[in-house]
Amino acid sequence: MAPSTRPRPVTIVTGGSRGIGAAVAERLATDGHDLALTYRVARDEAEAVAAACRTLGARVLVIRADLTDLDDTAALVPATLAEFGRLTGLVNNAGVTMRIGDYIDIDLAEVDRMLRINVLAPISLTRAALEVMSTQRGGEGGTIVNISSGAATSGAPNTYVPYAMSKAAINAMTIGLAKEFGPQGVRVNTVSPGTTYTTIHADGGRPNAPEERAPGIPLRRAAHPHEIADAVAYFFGPGAAFTSGADLRVTGGN
Ligand SMILES: NC(=O)c1ccc[n+]([C@@H]2O[C@H](COP(=O)([O-])OP(=O)(O)OC[C@H]3O[C@@H](n4cnc5c(N)ncnc54)[C@H](OP(=O)(O)O)[C@@H]3O)[C@@H](O)[C@H]2O)c1
């Protein structure tokens, strides 16, 4: 069979150094994407993910960006265009939780930082991506997948209510942008993971959260990152060509 002459999709994955973002990167590389992967501190891990993606045939640009910094965030789309000449996909994956605890005990400085990473950065980055993708602006259209959380609808009581609020904001972004940019060739969807085996729980002070929560999950276990990546890949695939504004919950039944 002759090799395909269709240009390869070019997709930015934020937080591609670890956890869900790393699994998404490797899955999209398998599916034929070229990738711009971002990391904040885990450079060696990001380079290892990039190397794995390259062995799968992808061209990969690795970019250091602290998403609390709007200048770093603003540099991502121009850097991707400079490398690949086009941009057709974005996965807003990078995110943080908070120290797990009661609402009364929250630290507002921590909430402020979390909201910059989980909400303000995706707002800014998504706007930059849409400016390139929109067919009304001469773009070729595209696909955006926002990583939310089951917490957006559970509210995460006694755990991290402000984090749940940040993810509800992401859900609203998906719904609004799917309607605003559908006529401009861009599909926007959400994947909402349930508790997944990554280091995010240790960062929140509860490394054993997946095991602790398993009895309350109908499938009686946490997710593995590749199971979240499969859902993300679905939205980029031909089977999702008419799907926009959707929220695919990968929560083991919760
Ligand atoms: N794991 C779960 O149980 C779960 C459940 C529901 C939703 N989610 C969501 O899934 C997404 C990925 O979570 P995960 O569990 O894979 O997390 P993770 O393993 O902790 O990885 C987080 C990623 O985000 C990056 N990151 C963190 N802070 C950043 C910052 N200030 N600027 C730029 N990048 C930053 C990290 O980069 P560096 O390592 O280089 O710093 C890393 O690549 C998040 O949006 C999270 O809210 C996770």
PDB file of C-alpha atoms and ligand atoms in Angstrom:
ATOM      1  CA  MET A   1       0.000   0.000   0.000  1.00  0.00           C
ATOM      2  CA  ALA A   2       1.318   3.473  -0.849  1.00  0.00           C
ATOM      3  CA  PRO A   3       2.177   5.626   2.189  1.00  0.00           C
ATOM      4  CA  SER A   4      -0.495   8.188   3.114  1.00  0.00           C
ATOM      5  CA  THR A   5       0.059  11.681   1.748  1.00  0.00           C
ATOM      6  CA  ARG A   6      -2.262  13.230   4.345  1.00  0.00           C
ATOM      7  CA  PRO A   7      -0.372  15.635   6.614  1.00  0.00           C
ATOM      8  CA  ARG A   8       0.150  14.341  10.121  1.00  0.00           C
ATOM      9  CA  PRO A   9      -1.923  15.957  12.858  1.00  0.00           C
ATOM     10  CA  VAL A  10       0.094  18.244  15.133  1.00  0.00           C
ATOM     11  CA  THR A  11      -1.057  18.263  18.742  1.00  0.00           C
ATOM     12  CA  ILE A  12       0.067  20.081  21.875  1.00  0.00           C
ATOM     13  CA  VAL A  13      -0.165  18.020  25.071  1.00  0.00           C
ATOM     14  CA  THR A  14       0.429  20.011  28.243  1.00  0.00           C
ATOM     15  CA  GLY A  15       1.943  18.143  31.165  1.00  0.00           C
ATOM     16  CA  GLY A  16       3.362  15.462  28.905  1.00  0.00           C
ATOM     17  CA  SER A  17       6.158  14.499  31.270  1.00  0.00           C
ATOM     18  CA  ARG A  18       4.236  12.243  33.634  1.00  0.00           C
ATOM     19  CA  GLY A  19       1.017  10.448  34.425  1.00  0.00           C
ATOM     20  CA  ILE A  20      -1.974  10.908  32.148  1.00  0.00           C
ATOM     21  CA  GLY A  21      -0.213  13.388  29.835  1.00  0.00           C
ATOM     22  CA  ALA A  22       2.638  10.969  29.172  1.00  0.00           C
ATOM     23  CA  ALA A  23       0.157   8.188  28.352  1.00  0.00           C
ATOM     24  CA  VAL A  24      -1.799  10.528  26.075  1.00  0.00           C
ATOM     25  CA  ALA A  25       1.380  11.513  24.240  1.00  0.00           C
ATOM     26  CA  GLU A  26       2.382   7.913  23.592  1.00  0.00           C
ATOM     27  CA  ARG A  27      -1.120   6.973  22.495  1.00  0.00           C
ATOM     28  CA  LEU A  28      -1.391   9.914  20.085  1.00  0.00           C
ATOM     29  CA  ALA A  29       2.069   9.126  18.723  1.00  0.00           C
ATOM     30  CA  THR A  30       0.811   5.593  18.047  1.00  0.00           C
ATOM     31  CA  ASP A  31      -2.113   7.148  16.192  1.00  0.00           C
ATOM     32  CA  GLY A  32       0.173   9.189  13.933  1.00  0.00           C
ATOM     33  CA  HIS A  33       0.350  12.592  15.626  1.00  0.00           C
ATOM     34  CA  ASP A  34       3.370  14.841  15.777  1.00  0.00           C
ATOM     35  CA  LEU A  35       3.551  16.372  19.227  1.00  0.00           C
ATOM     36  CA  ALA A  36       4.544  19.392  21.256  1.00  0.00           C
ATOM     37  CA  LEU A  37       4.946  18.178  24.835  1.00  0.00           C
ATOM     38  CA  THR A  38       5.203  20.544  27.748  1.00  0.00           C
ATOM     39  CA  TYR A  39       6.704  20.014  31.163  1.00  0.00           C
ATOM     40  CA  ARG A  40       7.498  22.277  34.095  1.00  0.00           C
ATOM     41  CA  VAL A  41      10.281  20.563  36.078  1.00  0.00           C
ATOM     42  CA  ALA A  42      10.430  16.911  34.993  1.00  0.00           C
ATOM     43  CA  ARG A  43      12.752  17.457  32.026  1.00  0.00           C
ATOM     44  CA  ASP A  44      14.299  13.968  32.006  1.00  0.00           C
ATOM     45  CA  GLU A  45      10.876  12.342  32.170  1.00  0.00           C
ATOM     46  CA  ALA A  46       9.596  14.572  29.357  1.00  0.00           C
ATOM     47  CA  GLU A  47      12.596  13.695  27.200  1.00  0.00           C
ATOM     48  CA  ALA A  48      12.014   9.990  27.908  1.00  0.00           C
ATOM     49  CA  VAL A  49       8.365  10.307  26.836  1.00  0.00           C
ATOM     50  CA  ALA A  50       9.488  12.170  23.714  1.00  0.00           C
ATOM     51  CA  ALA A  51      12.017   9.432  22.913  1.00  0.00           C
ATOM     52  CA  ALA A  52       9.304   6.778  23.257  1.00  0.00           C
ATOM     53  CA  CYS A  53       7.034   8.790  20.949  1.00  0.00           C
ATOM     54  CA  ARG A  54       9.827   9.165  18.385  1.00  0.00           C
ATOM     55  CA  THR A  55      10.302   5.406  18.269  1.00  0.00           C
ATOM     56  CA  LEU A  56       6.595   5.292  17.352  1.00  0.00           C
ATOM     57  CA  GLY A  57       7.303   7.558  14.367  1.00  0.00           C
ATOM     58  CA  ALA A  58       6.317  10.945  15.797  1.00  0.00           C
ATOM     59  CA  ARG A  59       8.228  14.172  15.500  1.00  0.00           C
ATOM     60  CA  VAL A  60       8.293  15.670  18.994  1.00  0.00           C
ATOM     61  CA  LEU A  61       9.057  19.128  20.334  1.00  0.00           C
ATOM     62  CA  VAL A  62       9.650  19.300  24.084  1.00  0.00           C
ATOM     63  CA  ILE A  63       8.910  22.676  25.664  1.00  0.00           C
ATOM     64  CA  ARG A  64       9.501  23.819  29.235  1.00  0.00           C
ATOM     65  CA  ALA A  65       6.580  25.938  30.412  1.00  0.00           C
ATOM     66  CA  ASP A  66       5.383  26.876  33.863  1.00  0.00           C
ATOM     67  CA  LEU A  67       1.654  27.356  33.346  1.00  0.00           C
ATOM     68  CA  THR A  68       1.431  29.748  36.296  1.00  0.00           C
ATOM     69  CA  ASP A  69       3.349  32.115  33.995  1.00  0.00           C
ATOM     70  CA  LEU A  70       1.189  33.612  31.236  1.00  0.00           C
ATOM     71  CA  ASP A  71       4.273  34.465  29.142  1.00  0.00           C
ATOM     72  CA  ASP A  72       5.368  30.811  29.175  1.00  0.00           C
ATOM     73  CA  THR A  73       1.826  29.806  28.237  1.00  0.00           C
ATOM     74  CA  ALA A  74       1.670  32.350  25.402  1.00  0.00           C
ATOM     75  CA  ALA A  75       4.905  30.974  23.919  1.00  0.00           C
ATOM     76  CA  LEU A  76       3.543  27.452  23.338  1.00  0.00           C
ATOM     77  CA  VAL A  77       1.531  27.935  20.143  1.00  0.00           C
ATOM     78  CA  PRO A  78       4.200  30.075  18.400  1.00  0.00           C
ATOM     79  CA  ALA A  79       6.886  27.511  19.295  1.00  0.00           C
ATOM     80  CA  THR A  80       4.745  24.697  17.890  1.00  0.00           C
ATOM     81  CA  LEU A  81       4.062  26.608  14.674  1.00  0.00           C
ATOM     82  CA  ALA A  82       7.749  27.414  14.302  1.00  0.00           C
ATOM     83  CA  GLU A  83       8.599  23.706  14.549  1.00  0.00           C
ATOM     84  CA  PHE A  84       5.772  22.103  12.590  1.00  0.00           C
ATOM     85  CA  GLY A  85       4.159  24.894  10.576  1.00  0.00           C
ATOM     86  CA  ARG A  86       0.675  23.906  11.688  1.00  0.00           C
ATOM     87  CA  LEU A  87      -1.431  23.045  14.718  1.00  0.00           C
ATOM     88  CA  THR A  88      -4.492  20.799  14.633  1.00  0.00           C
ATOM     89  CA  GLY A  89      -4.886  19.558  18.204  1.00  0.00           C
ATOM     90  CA  LEU A  90      -4.620  20.550  21.840  1.00  0.00           C
ATOM     91  CA  VAL A  91      -4.934  18.474  25.003  1.00  0.00           C
ATOM     92  CA  ASN A  92      -5.284  20.685  28.062  1.00  0.00           C
ATOM     93  CA  ASN A  93      -3.956  18.100  30.489  1.00  0.00           C
ATOM     94  CA  ALA A  94      -1.498  19.723  32.917  1.00  0.00           C
ATOM     95  CA  GLY A  95      -3.140  20.250  36.259  1.00  0.00           C
ATOM     96  CA  VAL A  96      -2.656  20.174  39.989  1.00  0.00           C
ATOM     97  CA  THR A  97      -4.927  19.339  42.891  1.00  0.00           C
ATOM     98  CA  MET A  98      -4.367  20.826  46.355  1.00  0.00           C
ATOM     99  CA  ARG A  99      -3.443  19.552  49.792  1.00  0.00           C
ATOM    100  CA  ILE A 100      -6.298  17.207  50.586  1.00  0.00           C
ATOM    101  CA  GLY A 101      -8.450  18.410  53.470  1.00  0.00           C
ATOM    102  CA  ASP A 102     -11.551  20.204  54.685  1.00  0.00           C
ATOM    103  CA  TYR A 103     -12.786  23.376  53.006  1.00  0.00           C
ATOM    104  CA  ILE A 104     -12.318  25.358  56.220  1.00  0.00           C
ATOM    105  CA  ASP A 105      -8.581  24.679  56.073  1.00  0.00           C
ATOM    106  CA  ILE A 106      -7.868  25.782  52.494  1.00  0.00           C
ATOM    107  CA  ASP A 107      -4.935  28.073  51.813  1.00  0.00           C
ATOM    108  CA  LEU A 108      -6.004  30.872  49.451  1.00  0.00           C
ATOM    109  CA  ALA A 109      -2.502  31.283  48.007  1.00  0.00           C
ATOM    110  CA  GLU A 110      -2.600  27.599  47.036  1.00  0.00           C
ATOM    111  CA  VAL A 111      -6.056  28.046  45.519  1.00  0.00           C
ATOM    112  CA  ASP A 112      -4.816  31.049  43.531  1.00  0.00           C
ATOM    113  CA  ARG A 113      -1.905  29.041  42.097  1.00  0.00           C
ATOM    114  CA  MET A 114      -4.124  26.045  41.326  1.00  0.00           C
ATOM    115  CA  LEU A 115      -6.637  28.229  39.476  1.00  0.00           C
ATOM    116  CA  ARG A 116      -3.861  29.771  37.364  1.00  0.00           C
ATOM    117  CA  ILE A 117      -2.702  26.318  36.257  1.00  0.00           C
ATOM    118  CA  ASN A 118      -6.080  24.588  35.954  1.00  0.00           C
ATOM    119  CA  VAL A 119      -8.218  27.439  34.579  1.00  0.00           C
ATOM    120  CA  LEU A 120      -6.352  30.577  33.507  1.00  0.00           C
ATOM    121  CA  ALA A 121      -3.652  28.743  31.534  1.00  0.00           C
ATOM    122  CA  PRO A 122      -6.177  26.643  29.568  1.00  0.00           C
ATOM    123  CA  ILE A 123      -8.199  29.793  28.826  1.00  0.00           C
ATOM    124  CA  SER A 124      -5.119  31.517  27.426  1.00  0.00           C
ATOM    125  CA  LEU A 125      -3.635  28.528  25.603  1.00  0.00           C
ATOM    126  CA  THR A 126      -6.966  27.498  24.100  1.00  0.00           C
ATOM    127  CA  ARG A 127      -7.559  31.008  22.783  1.00  0.00           C
ATOM    128  CA  ALA A 128      -4.142  30.963  21.094  1.00  0.00           C
ATOM    129  CA  ALA A 129      -4.843  27.536  19.590  1.00  0.00           C
ATOM    130  CA  LEU A 130      -8.285  28.586  18.343  1.00  0.00           C
ATOM    131  CA  GLU A 131      -6.800  31.610  16.602  1.00  0.00           C
ATOM    132  CA  VAL A 132      -4.738  29.180  14.506  1.00  0.00           C
ATOM    133  CA  MET A 133      -7.354  26.438  14.053  1.00  0.00           C
ATOM    134  CA  SER A 134     -10.460  28.496  13.261  1.00  0.00           C
ATOM    135  CA  THR A 135     -11.489  28.153   9.622  1.00  0.00           C
ATOM    136  CA  GLN A 136     -12.954  31.662   9.873  1.00  0.00           C
ATOM    137  CA  ARG A 137      -9.395  32.895  10.445  1.00  0.00           C
ATOM    138  CA  GLY A 138      -7.851  30.840   7.647  1.00  0.00           C
ATOM    139  CA  GLY A 139      -7.073  27.784   9.786  1.00  0.00           C
ATOM    140  CA  GLU A 140      -7.783  24.165   8.954  1.00  0.00           C
ATOM    141  CA  GLY A 141      -9.962  23.356  11.985  1.00  0.00           C
ATOM    142  CA  GLY A 142      -8.946  21.102  14.826  1.00  0.00           C
ATOM    143  CA  THR A 143      -9.736  19.119  17.925  1.00  0.00           C
ATOM    144  CA  ILE A 144      -9.387  20.175  21.550  1.00  0.00           C
ATOM    145  CA  VAL A 145      -9.685  17.789  24.482  1.00  0.00           C
ATOM    146  CA  ASN A 146      -9.870  19.194  27.987  1.00  0.00           C
ATOM    147  CA  ILE A 147      -8.948  16.966  30.913  1.00  0.00           C
ATOM    148  CA  SER A 148     -11.470  17.582  33.650  1.00  0.00           C
ATOM    149  CA  SER A 149     -12.248  15.256  36.563  1.00  0.00           C
ATOM    150  CA  GLY A 150     -15.074  13.318  38.112  1.00  0.00           C
ATOM    151  CA  ALA A 151     -14.603  15.851  40.923  1.00  0.00           C
ATOM    152  CA  ALA A 152     -16.324  18.480  38.750  1.00  0.00           C
ATOM    153  CA  THR A 153     -19.651  16.808  39.447  1.00  0.00           C
ATOM    154  CA  SER A 154     -18.958  15.130  42.805  1.00  0.00           C
ATOM    155  CA  GLY A 155     -17.724  18.407  44.327  1.00  0.00           C
ATOM    156  CA  ALA A 156     -14.942  16.540  46.181  1.00  0.00           C
ATOM    157  CA  PRO A 157     -16.222  17.279  49.733  1.00  0.00           C
ATOM    158  CA  ASN A 158     -13.624  17.083  52.528  1.00  0.00           C
ATOM    159  CA  THR A 159     -11.005  16.642  49.834  1.00  0.00           C
ATOM    160  CA  TYR A 160     -10.491  19.674  47.555  1.00  0.00           C
ATOM    161  CA  VAL A 161     -13.687  21.559  46.689  1.00  0.00           C
ATOM    162  CA  PRO A 162     -11.828  24.434  44.944  1.00  0.00           C
ATOM    163  CA  TYR A 163     -10.100  21.902  42.661  1.00  0.00           C
ATOM    164  CA  ALA A 164     -13.536  20.472  41.819  1.00  0.00           C
ATOM    165  CA  MET A 165     -14.637  24.028  41.015  1.00  0.00           C
ATOM    166  CA  SER A 166     -11.680  24.468  38.664  1.00  0.00           C
ATOM    167  CA  LYS A 167     -12.693  21.343  36.781  1.00  0.00           C
ATOM    168  CA  ALA A 168     -16.337  22.464  36.580  1.00  0.00           C
ATOM    169  CA  ALA A 169     -14.945  25.585  34.890  1.00  0.00           C
ATOM    170  CA  ILE A 170     -13.195  23.356  32.352  1.00  0.00           C
ATOM    171  CA  ASN A 171     -16.479  21.562  31.663  1.00  0.00           C
ATOM    172  CA  ALA A 172     -18.143  24.923  31.005  1.00  0.00           C
ATOM    173  CA  MET A 173     -15.305  25.920  28.696  1.00  0.00           C
ATOM    174  CA  THR A 174     -15.866  22.776  26.640  1.00  0.00           C
ATOM    175  CA  ILE A 175     -19.600  23.401  26.304  1.00  0.00           C
ATOM    176  CA  GLY A 176     -19.233  27.058  25.371  1.00  0.00           C
ATOM    177  CA  LEU A 177     -16.358  26.606  22.940  1.00  0.00           C
ATOM    178  CA  ALA A 178     -17.968  23.608  21.240  1.00  0.00           C
ATOM    179  CA  LYS A 179     -20.898  25.885  20.384  1.00  0.00           C
ATOM    180  CA  GLU A 180     -18.842  28.963  19.497  1.00  0.00           C
ATOM    181  CA  PHE A 181     -16.212  27.173  17.380  1.00  0.00           C
ATOM    182  CA  GLY A 182     -18.167  24.259  15.878  1.00  0.00           C
ATOM    183  CA  PRO A 183     -19.079  26.500  12.922  1.00  0.00           C
ATOM    184  CA  GLN A 184     -15.359  27.299  12.637  1.00  0.00           C
ATOM    185  CA  GLY A 185     -14.248  23.675  12.244  1.00  0.00           C
ATOM    186  CA  VAL A 186     -13.115  22.989  15.794  1.00  0.00           C
ATOM    187  CA  ARG A 187     -14.499  20.190  17.970  1.00  0.00           C
ATOM    188  CA  VAL A 188     -14.083  20.565  21.737  1.00  0.00           C
ATOM    189  CA  ASN A 189     -14.657  17.728  24.199  1.00  0.00           C
ATOM    190  CA  THR A 190     -13.901  16.765  27.779  1.00  0.00           C
ATOM    191  CA  VAL A 191     -12.459  13.610  29.286  1.00  0.00           C
ATOM    192  CA  SER A 192     -13.254  13.329  32.998  1.00  0.00           C
ATOM    193  CA  PRO A 193     -11.025  10.782  34.706  1.00  0.00           C
ATOM    194  CA  GLY A 194     -11.863   9.244  38.018  1.00  0.00           C
ATOM    195  CA  THR A 195      -9.048   8.495  40.435  1.00  0.00           C
ATOM    196  CA  THR A 196      -6.074   7.370  38.367  1.00  0.00           C
ATOM    197  CA  TYR A 197      -2.732   5.879  39.382  1.00  0.00           C
ATOM    198  CA  THR A 198      -0.385   8.860  39.056  1.00  0.00           C
ATOM    199  CA  THR A 199       1.821  10.865  41.407  1.00  0.00           C
ATOM    200  CA  ILE A 200      -0.749  13.656  41.653  1.00  0.00           C
ATOM    201  CA  HIS A 201      -2.055  12.051  44.855  1.00  0.00           C
ATOM    202  CA  ALA A 202       1.350  12.070  46.536  1.00  0.00           C
ATOM    203  CA  ASP A 203       1.653  15.747  45.623  1.00  0.00           C
ATOM    204  CA  GLY A 204      -1.674  16.279  47.427  1.00  0.00           C
ATOM    205  CA  GLY A 205      -0.394  14.486  50.516  1.00  0.00           C
ATOM    206  CA  ARG A 206      -2.239  11.175  49.945  1.00  0.00           C
ATOM    207  CA  PRO A 207      -0.064   8.798  47.907  1.00  0.00           C
ATOM    208  CA  ASN A 208      -2.413   5.901  48.656  1.00  0.00           C
ATOM    209  CA  ALA A 209      -5.574   7.707  47.506  1.00  0.00           C
ATOM    210  CA  PRO A 210      -6.188   5.239  44.625  1.00  0.00           C
ATOM    211  CA  GLU A 211      -6.215   2.256  47.005  1.00  0.00           C
ATOM    212  CA  GLU A 212      -8.191   4.146  49.657  1.00  0.00           C
ATOM    213  CA  ARG A 213     -10.893   5.126  47.164  1.00  0.00           C
ATOM    214  CA  ALA A 214     -11.141   1.783  45.353  1.00  0.00           C
ATOM    215  CA  PRO A 215     -13.929   0.354  47.576  1.00  0.00           C
ATOM    216  CA  GLY A 216     -16.136   3.330  46.627  1.00  0.00           C
ATOM    217  CA  ILE A 217     -15.586   2.888  42.887  1.00  0.00           C
ATOM    218  CA  PRO A 218     -18.112   0.537  41.233  1.00  0.00           C
ATOM    219  CA  LEU A 219     -15.321  -1.226  39.313  1.00  0.00           C
ATOM    220  CA  ARG A 220     -13.421  -1.434  42.647  1.00  0.00           C
ATOM    221  CA  ARG A 221     -10.161   0.021  41.378  1.00  0.00           C
ATOM    222  CA  ALA A 222      -8.559   3.212  40.153  1.00  0.00           C
ATOM    223  CA  ALA A 223      -7.815   3.826  36.473  1.00  0.00           C
ATOM    224  CA  HIS A 224      -4.509   3.354  34.737  1.00  0.00           C
ATOM    225  CA  PRO A 225      -3.257   6.334  32.701  1.00  0.00           C
ATOM    226  CA  HIS A 226      -3.504   4.446  29.407  1.00  0.00           C
ATOM    227  CA  GLU A 227      -7.237   3.970  30.029  1.00  0.00           C
ATOM    228  CA  ILE A 228      -7.648   7.757  30.145  1.00  0.00           C
ATOM    229  CA  ALA A 229      -5.444   8.123  27.067  1.00  0.00           C
ATOM    230  CA  ASP A 230      -7.736   5.756  25.152  1.00  0.00           C
ATOM    231  CA  ALA A 231     -10.651   8.127  25.791  1.00  0.00           C
ATOM    232  CA  VAL A 232      -8.633  11.127  24.646  1.00  0.00           C
ATOM    233  CA  ALA A 233      -7.594   9.280  21.493  1.00  0.00           C
ATOM    234  CA  TYR A 234     -11.239   8.488  20.745  1.00  0.00           C
ATOM    235  CA  PHE A 235     -12.035  12.200  20.415  1.00  0.00           C
ATOM    236  CA  PHE A 236      -9.208  12.625  17.895  1.00  0.00           C
ATOM    237  CA  GLY A 237     -10.310   9.634  15.853  1.00  0.00           C
ATOM    238  CA  PRO A 238     -12.697   9.330  12.905  1.00  0.00           C
ATOM    239  CA  GLY A 239     -15.363   7.777  15.120  1.00  0.00           C
ATOM    240  CA  ALA A 240     -15.787  11.110  16.915  1.00  0.00           C
ATOM    241  CA  ALA A 241     -16.148  13.254  13.774  1.00  0.00           C
ATOM    242  CA  PHE A 242     -19.652  14.387  14.837  1.00  0.00           C
ATOM    243  CA  THR A 243     -18.935  14.555  18.576  1.00  0.00           C
ATOM    244  CA  SER A 244     -18.402  17.958  20.161  1.00  0.00           C
ATOM    245  CA  GLY A 245     -19.325  19.365  23.557  1.00  0.00           C
ATOM    246  CA  ALA A 246     -19.254  15.871  25.079  1.00  0.00           C
ATOM    247  CA  ASP A 247     -17.919  14.811  28.467  1.00  0.00           C
ATOM    248  CA  LEU A 248     -16.595  11.252  28.476  1.00  0.00           C
ATOM    249  CA  ARG A 249     -16.428  10.085  32.092  1.00  0.00           C
ATOM    250  CA  VAL A 250     -13.771   7.450  32.694  1.00  0.00           C
ATOM    251  CA  THR A 251     -14.563   6.935  36.335  1.00  0.00           C
ATOM    252  CA  GLY A 252     -15.122   3.218  36.766  1.00  0.00           C
ATOM    253  CA  GLY A 253     -18.856   3.830  37.170  1.00  0.00           C
ATOM    254  CA  ASN A 254     -18.886   6.754  39.591  1.00  0.00           C
TER     255      ASN A 254
HETATM  256  N1  LIG B   1      -4.658  11.275  38.606  1.00  0.00           N
HETATM  257  C1  LIG B   1      -5.963  11.395  38.883  1.00  0.00           C
HETATM  258  O1  LIG B   1      -6.512  10.690  39.762  1.00  0.00           O
HETATM  259  C2  LIG B   1      -6.796  12.404  38.133  1.00  0.00           C
HETATM  260  C3  LIG B   1      -8.185  12.314  38.238  1.00  0.00           C
HETATM  261  C4  LIG B   1      -8.970  13.220  37.557  1.00  0.00           C
HETATM  262  C5  LIG B   1      -8.388  14.208  36.802  1.00  0.00           C
HETATM  263  N2  LIG B   1      -7.037  14.286  36.708  1.00  0.00           N
HETATM  264  C6  LIG B   1      -6.481  15.366  35.886  1.00  0.00           C
HETATM  265  O2  LIG B   1      -5.631  14.810  34.913  1.00  0.00           O
HETATM  266  C7  LIG B   1      -4.617  15.744  34.558  1.00  0.00           C
HETATM  267  C8  LIG B   1      -3.266  15.059  34.665  1.00  0.00           C
HETATM  268  O3  LIG B   1      -3.110  14.616  36.002  1.00  0.00           O
HETATM  269  P1  LIG B   1      -2.021  13.524  36.432  1.00  0.00           P
HETATM  270  O4  LIG B   1      -2.644  12.717  37.493  1.00  0.00           O
HETATM  271  O5  LIG B   1      -1.436  12.887  35.237  1.00  0.00           O
HETATM  272  O6  LIG B   1      -0.947  14.495  37.124  1.00  0.00           O
HETATM  273  P2  LIG B   1       0.595  14.312  37.433  1.00  0.00           P
HETATM  274  O7  LIG B   1       1.024  12.890  37.276  1.00  0.00           O
HETATM  275  O8  LIG B   1       0.839  15.013  38.706  1.00  0.00           O
HETATM  276  O9  LIG B   1       1.270  15.147  36.237  1.00  0.00           O
HETATM  277  C9  LIG B   1       0.978  16.505  36.161  1.00  0.00           C
HETATM  278  C10 LIG B   1       1.580  17.077  34.890  1.00  0.00           C
HETATM  279  O10 LIG B   1       1.273  18.477  34.870  1.00  0.00           O
HETATM  280  C11 LIG B   1       2.487  19.207  34.813  1.00  0.00           C
HETATM  281  N3  LIG B   1       2.398  20.403  35.647  1.00  0.00           N
HETATM  282  C12 LIG B   1       2.132  20.482  36.970  1.00  0.00           C
HETATM  283  N4  LIG B   1       2.191  21.751  37.376  1.00  0.00           N
HETATM  284  C13 LIG B   1       2.509  22.500  36.287  1.00  0.00           C
HETATM  285  C14 LIG B   1       2.736  23.869  36.058  1.00  0.00           C
HETATM  286  N5  LIG B   1       2.690  24.786  37.035  1.00  0.00           N
HETATM  287  N6  LIG B   1       3.042  24.256  34.811  1.00  0.00           N
HETATM  288  C15 LIG B   1       3.141  23.361  33.803  1.00  0.00           C
HETATM  289  N7  LIG B   1       2.944  22.054  33.940  1.00  0.00           N
HETATM  290  C16 LIG B   1       2.646  21.630  35.188  1.00  0.00           C
HETATM  291  C17 LIG B   1       3.570  18.284  35.328  1.00  0.00           C
HETATM  292  O11 LIG B   1       4.822  18.662  34.795  1.00  0.00           O
HETATM  293  P3  LIG B   1       6.205  18.423  35.597  1.00  0.00           P
HETATM  294  O12 LIG B   1       6.144  17.048  36.172  1.00  0.00           O
HETATM  295  O13 LIG B   1       7.278  18.575  34.573  1.00  0.00           O
HETATM  296  O14 LIG B   1       6.273  19.490  36.645  1.00  0.00           O
HETATM  297  C18 LIG B   1       3.084  16.933  34.840  1.00  0.00           C
HETATM  298  O15 LIG B   1       3.470  16.725  33.509  1.00  0.00           O
HETATM  299  C19 LIG B   1      -4.791  16.921  35.509  1.00  0.00           C
HETATM  300  O16 LIG B   1      -5.497  17.951  34.872  1.00  0.00           O
HETATM  301  C20 LIG B   1      -5.611  16.344  36.644  1.00  0.00           C
HETATM  302  O17 LIG B   1      -6.365  17.325  37.314  1.00  0.00           O
HETATM  303  C21 LIG B   1      -6.226  13.407  37.346  1.00  0.00           C
END
